[in-house]
Amino acid sequence: QVQLVESGGGLVQAGGSMTLSCTASGNILNTIAMAWYHQAPGKERELVARINRGGGTDYAESVKGRFTISRNDAKNTVYLRMNNLKADDTAVYYCNWIGYIGTTRNDYWGQGTQVTVSS
């Protein structure tokens, strides 16, 4: 089992910044990647940013140059720094963990944190 605890959401004005945190615990020894997704009302959940075990990152086109994903391995925590926020960034943000538990590939989700950007 893997547990993911997110924090940092809330209300921010357009153009502002916010940092989300996700702390993982449990069977996280064989992590493949951690990622942030978001889901706006009436829309599908979409990848925002991902960081793999080697530190490589990739981003959705809509957030390139504005968002940065990073991690602190000592704290088992992944961060999403969001700058120049836009109204379209309003969504519930979910942390995702992918890895192996034993020989089985698994993925787990956090509970989600609401980000609301006012225009």
PDB file of C-alpha atoms in Angstrom:
ATOM      1  CA  GLN A   1       0.000   0.000   0.000  1.00  0.00           C
ATOM      2  CA  VAL A   2       1.023   3.581  -0.657  1.00  0.00           C
ATOM      3  CA  GLN A   3      -0.439   6.629   1.015  1.00  0.00           C
ATOM      4  CA  LEU A   4      -0.318  10.088  -0.563  1.00  0.00           C
ATOM      5  CA  VAL A   5      -1.112  13.222   1.392  1.00  0.00           C
ATOM      6  CA  GLU A   6      -1.518  16.461  -0.541  1.00  0.00           C
ATOM      7  CA  SER A   7      -1.505  20.002   0.724  1.00  0.00           C
ATOM      8  CA  GLY A   8      -1.245  23.547  -0.516  1.00  0.00           C
ATOM      9  CA  GLY A   9      -4.403  24.180  -2.493  1.00  0.00           C
ATOM     10  CA  GLY A  10      -6.689  27.154  -2.080  1.00  0.00           C
ATOM     11  CA  LEU A  11      -7.761  30.401  -3.699  1.00  0.00           C
ATOM     12  CA  VAL A  12      -5.352  32.636  -5.592  1.00  0.00           C
ATOM     13  CA  GLN A  13      -5.712  35.555  -7.960  1.00  0.00           C
ATOM     14  CA  ALA A  14      -4.810  35.253 -11.605  1.00  0.00           C
ATOM     15  CA  GLY A  15      -1.115  35.915 -12.062  1.00  0.00           C
ATOM     16  CA  GLY A  16      -0.324  34.640  -8.605  1.00  0.00           C
ATOM     17  CA  SER A  17       1.648  31.625  -7.447  1.00  0.00           C
ATOM     18  CA  MET A  18       1.010  28.551  -5.357  1.00  0.00           C
ATOM     19  CA  THR A  19       2.938  25.439  -4.361  1.00  0.00           C
ATOM     20  CA  LEU A  20       1.351  22.037  -3.890  1.00  0.00           C
ATOM     21  CA  SER A  21       3.010  19.277  -1.860  1.00  0.00           C
ATOM     22  CA  CYS A  22       2.499  15.533  -1.894  1.00  0.00           C
ATOM     23  CA  THR A  23       4.119  13.288   0.690  1.00  0.00           C
ATOM     24  CA  ALA A  24       4.259   9.572   0.009  1.00  0.00           C
ATOM     25  CA  SER A  25       4.545   6.808   2.572  1.00  0.00           C
ATOM     26  CA  GLY A  26       4.259   3.035   2.638  1.00  0.00           C
ATOM     27  CA  ASN A  27       5.741   0.699   0.024  1.00  0.00           C
ATOM     28  CA  ILE A  28       7.493   3.389  -1.989  1.00  0.00           C
ATOM     29  CA  LEU A  29      10.894   1.726  -2.337  1.00  0.00           C
ATOM     30  CA  ASN A  30      10.408   0.972  -6.032  1.00  0.00           C
ATOM     31  CA  THR A  31       8.961   4.221  -7.285  1.00  0.00           C
ATOM     32  CA  ILE A  32       8.834   4.654 -11.055  1.00  0.00           C
ATOM     33  CA  ALA A  33       7.432   8.155 -11.122  1.00  0.00           C
ATOM     34  CA  MET A  34       5.269  10.648  -9.296  1.00  0.00           C
ATOM     35  CA  ALA A  35       3.007  13.075 -11.024  1.00  0.00           C
ATOM     36  CA  TRP A  36       0.373  15.748 -10.657  1.00  0.00           C
ATOM     37  CA  TYR A  37      -2.893  15.585 -12.561  1.00  0.00           C
ATOM     38  CA  HIS A  38      -5.788  17.979 -12.559  1.00  0.00           C
ATOM     39  CA  GLN A  39      -9.484  17.624 -13.223  1.00  0.00           C
ATOM     40  CA  ALA A  40     -11.777  20.538 -13.945  1.00  0.00           C
ATOM     41  CA  PRO A  41     -15.559  20.210 -13.590  1.00  0.00           C
ATOM     42  CA  GLY A  42     -17.022  18.237 -16.475  1.00  0.00           C
ATOM     43  CA  LYS A  43     -13.600  17.353 -17.867  1.00  0.00           C
ATOM     44  CA  GLU A  44     -11.335  14.334 -17.753  1.00  0.00           C
ATOM     45  CA  ARG A  45      -8.383  14.069 -15.454  1.00  0.00           C
ATOM     46  CA  GLU A  46      -5.246  15.252 -17.260  1.00  0.00           C
ATOM     47  CA  LEU A  47      -1.527  14.995 -16.617  1.00  0.00           C
ATOM     48  CA  VAL A  48       0.024  18.280 -15.493  1.00  0.00           C
ATOM     49  CA  ALA A  49       3.592  17.253 -14.691  1.00  0.00           C
ATOM     50  CA  ARG A  50       5.590  14.123 -13.935  1.00  0.00           C
ATOM     51  CA  ILE A  51       8.980  13.389 -12.456  1.00  0.00           C
ATOM     52  CA  ASN A  52      10.546   9.966 -12.867  1.00  0.00           C
ATOM     53  CA  ARG A  53      12.965   8.063 -10.701  1.00  0.00           C
ATOM     54  CA  GLY A  54      15.951   9.473 -12.547  1.00  0.00           C
ATOM     55  CA  GLY A  55      14.744  13.033 -12.126  1.00  0.00           C
ATOM     56  CA  GLY A  56      13.492  13.497 -15.667  1.00  0.00           C
ATOM     57  CA  THR A  57      10.398  15.630 -15.999  1.00  0.00           C
ATOM     58  CA  ASP A  58       7.666  16.264 -18.490  1.00  0.00           C
ATOM     59  CA  TYR A  59       4.838  18.765 -18.560  1.00  0.00           C
ATOM     60  CA  ALA A  60       1.548  19.436 -20.244  1.00  0.00           C
ATOM     61  CA  GLU A  61       1.929  22.037 -22.979  1.00  0.00           C
ATOM     62  CA  SER A  62      -0.455  24.361 -21.191  1.00  0.00           C
ATOM     63  CA  VAL A  63       1.812  24.670 -18.137  1.00  0.00           C
ATOM     64  CA  LYS A  64       5.295  24.644 -19.680  1.00  0.00           C
ATOM     65  CA  GLY A  65       7.271  27.621 -18.499  1.00  0.00           C
ATOM     66  CA  ARG A  66       4.847  28.305 -15.649  1.00  0.00           C
ATOM     67  CA  PHE A  67       4.858  25.146 -13.501  1.00  0.00           C
ATOM     68  CA  THR A  68       7.794  23.251 -12.041  1.00  0.00           C
ATOM     69  CA  ILE A  69       7.717  19.787 -10.516  1.00  0.00           C
ATOM     70  CA  SER A  70      10.440  18.856  -8.056  1.00  0.00           C
ATOM     71  CA  ARG A  71      11.041  16.457  -5.226  1.00  0.00           C
ATOM     72  CA  ASN A  72      12.791  16.061  -1.906  1.00  0.00           C
ATOM     73  CA  ASP A  73      13.791  12.413  -1.599  1.00  0.00           C
ATOM     74  CA  ALA A  74      14.683  12.744   2.076  1.00  0.00           C
ATOM     75  CA  LYS A  75      11.092  13.813   2.768  1.00  0.00           C
ATOM     76  CA  ASN A  76       9.474  11.546   0.153  1.00  0.00           C
ATOM     77  CA  THR A  77       7.730  14.647  -1.076  1.00  0.00           C
ATOM     78  CA  VAL A  78       6.968  15.977  -4.523  1.00  0.00           C
ATOM     79  CA  TYR A  79       6.152  19.618  -5.145  1.00  0.00           C
ATOM     80  CA  LEU A  80       4.361  21.490  -7.881  1.00  0.00           C
ATOM     81  CA  ARG A  81       5.288  25.132  -8.060  1.00  0.00           C
ATOM     82  CA  MET A  82       2.703  27.024 -10.091  1.00  0.00           C
ATOM     83  CA  ASN A  83       3.468  30.533 -11.304  1.00  0.00           C
ATOM     84  CA  ASN A  84       1.460  32.979 -13.372  1.00  0.00           C
ATOM     85  CA  LEU A  85      -1.727  31.088 -12.603  1.00  0.00           C
ATOM     86  CA  LYS A  86      -4.669  31.456 -14.960  1.00  0.00           C
ATOM     87  CA  ALA A  87      -8.383  30.922 -14.516  1.00  0.00           C
ATOM     88  CA  ASP A  88      -8.075  27.809 -16.712  1.00  0.00           C
ATOM     89  CA  ASP A  89      -5.802  26.257 -14.073  1.00  0.00           C
ATOM     90  CA  THR A  90      -8.774  26.019 -11.720  1.00  0.00           C
ATOM     91  CA  ALA A  91      -9.268  22.338 -10.937  1.00  0.00           C
ATOM     92  CA  VAL A  92      -8.829  19.639  -8.364  1.00  0.00           C
ATOM     93  CA  TYR A  93      -5.179  18.597  -8.370  1.00  0.00           C
ATOM     94  CA  TYR A  94      -4.302  14.985  -7.651  1.00  0.00           C
ATOM     95  CA  CYS A  95      -0.978  13.452  -6.761  1.00  0.00           C
ATOM     96  CA  ASN A  96      -0.180  10.132  -8.419  1.00  0.00           C
ATOM     97  CA  TRP A  97       2.390   7.475  -7.576  1.00  0.00           C
ATOM     98  CA  ILE A  98       3.469   4.708  -9.937  1.00  0.00           C
ATOM     99  CA  GLY A  99       5.792   1.927  -8.927  1.00  0.00           C
ATOM    100  CA  TYR A 100       6.308  -1.713  -8.157  1.00  0.00           C
ATOM    101  CA  ILE A 101       5.151  -3.428  -4.991  1.00  0.00           C
ATOM    102  CA  GLY A 102       6.824  -6.779  -5.226  1.00  0.00           C
ATOM    103  CA  THR A 103       6.569  -7.661  -8.889  1.00  0.00           C
ATOM    104  CA  THR A 104       3.269  -5.916  -9.455  1.00  0.00           C
ATOM    105  CA  ARG A 105       3.032  -2.484 -11.028  1.00  0.00           C
ATOM    106  CA  ASN A 106       0.658  -0.260  -9.095  1.00  0.00           C
ATOM    107  CA  ASP A 107      -0.589   3.269  -9.105  1.00  0.00           C
ATOM    108  CA  TYR A 108      -2.105   5.232  -6.245  1.00  0.00           C
ATOM    109  CA  TRP A 109      -3.871   8.568  -5.999  1.00  0.00           C
ATOM    110  CA  GLY A 110      -4.077  11.241  -3.377  1.00  0.00           C
ATOM    111  CA  GLN A 111      -7.379  12.623  -2.186  1.00  0.00           C
ATOM    112  CA  GLY A 112      -7.085  15.765  -4.306  1.00  0.00           C
ATOM    113  CA  THR A 113      -6.709  19.415  -3.413  1.00  0.00           C
ATOM    114  CA  GLN A 114      -8.768  22.228  -4.900  1.00  0.00           C
ATOM    115  CA  VAL A 115      -7.012  25.084  -6.671  1.00  0.00           C
ATOM    116  CA  THR A 116      -9.189  28.026  -7.594  1.00  0.00           C
ATOM    117  CA  VAL A 117      -7.821  30.914  -9.627  1.00  0.00           C
ATOM    118  CA  SER A 118      -9.932  34.045  -9.621  1.00  0.00           C
ATOM    119  CA  SER A 119      -9.789  36.330 -12.632  1.00  0.00           C
TER     120      SER A 119
END
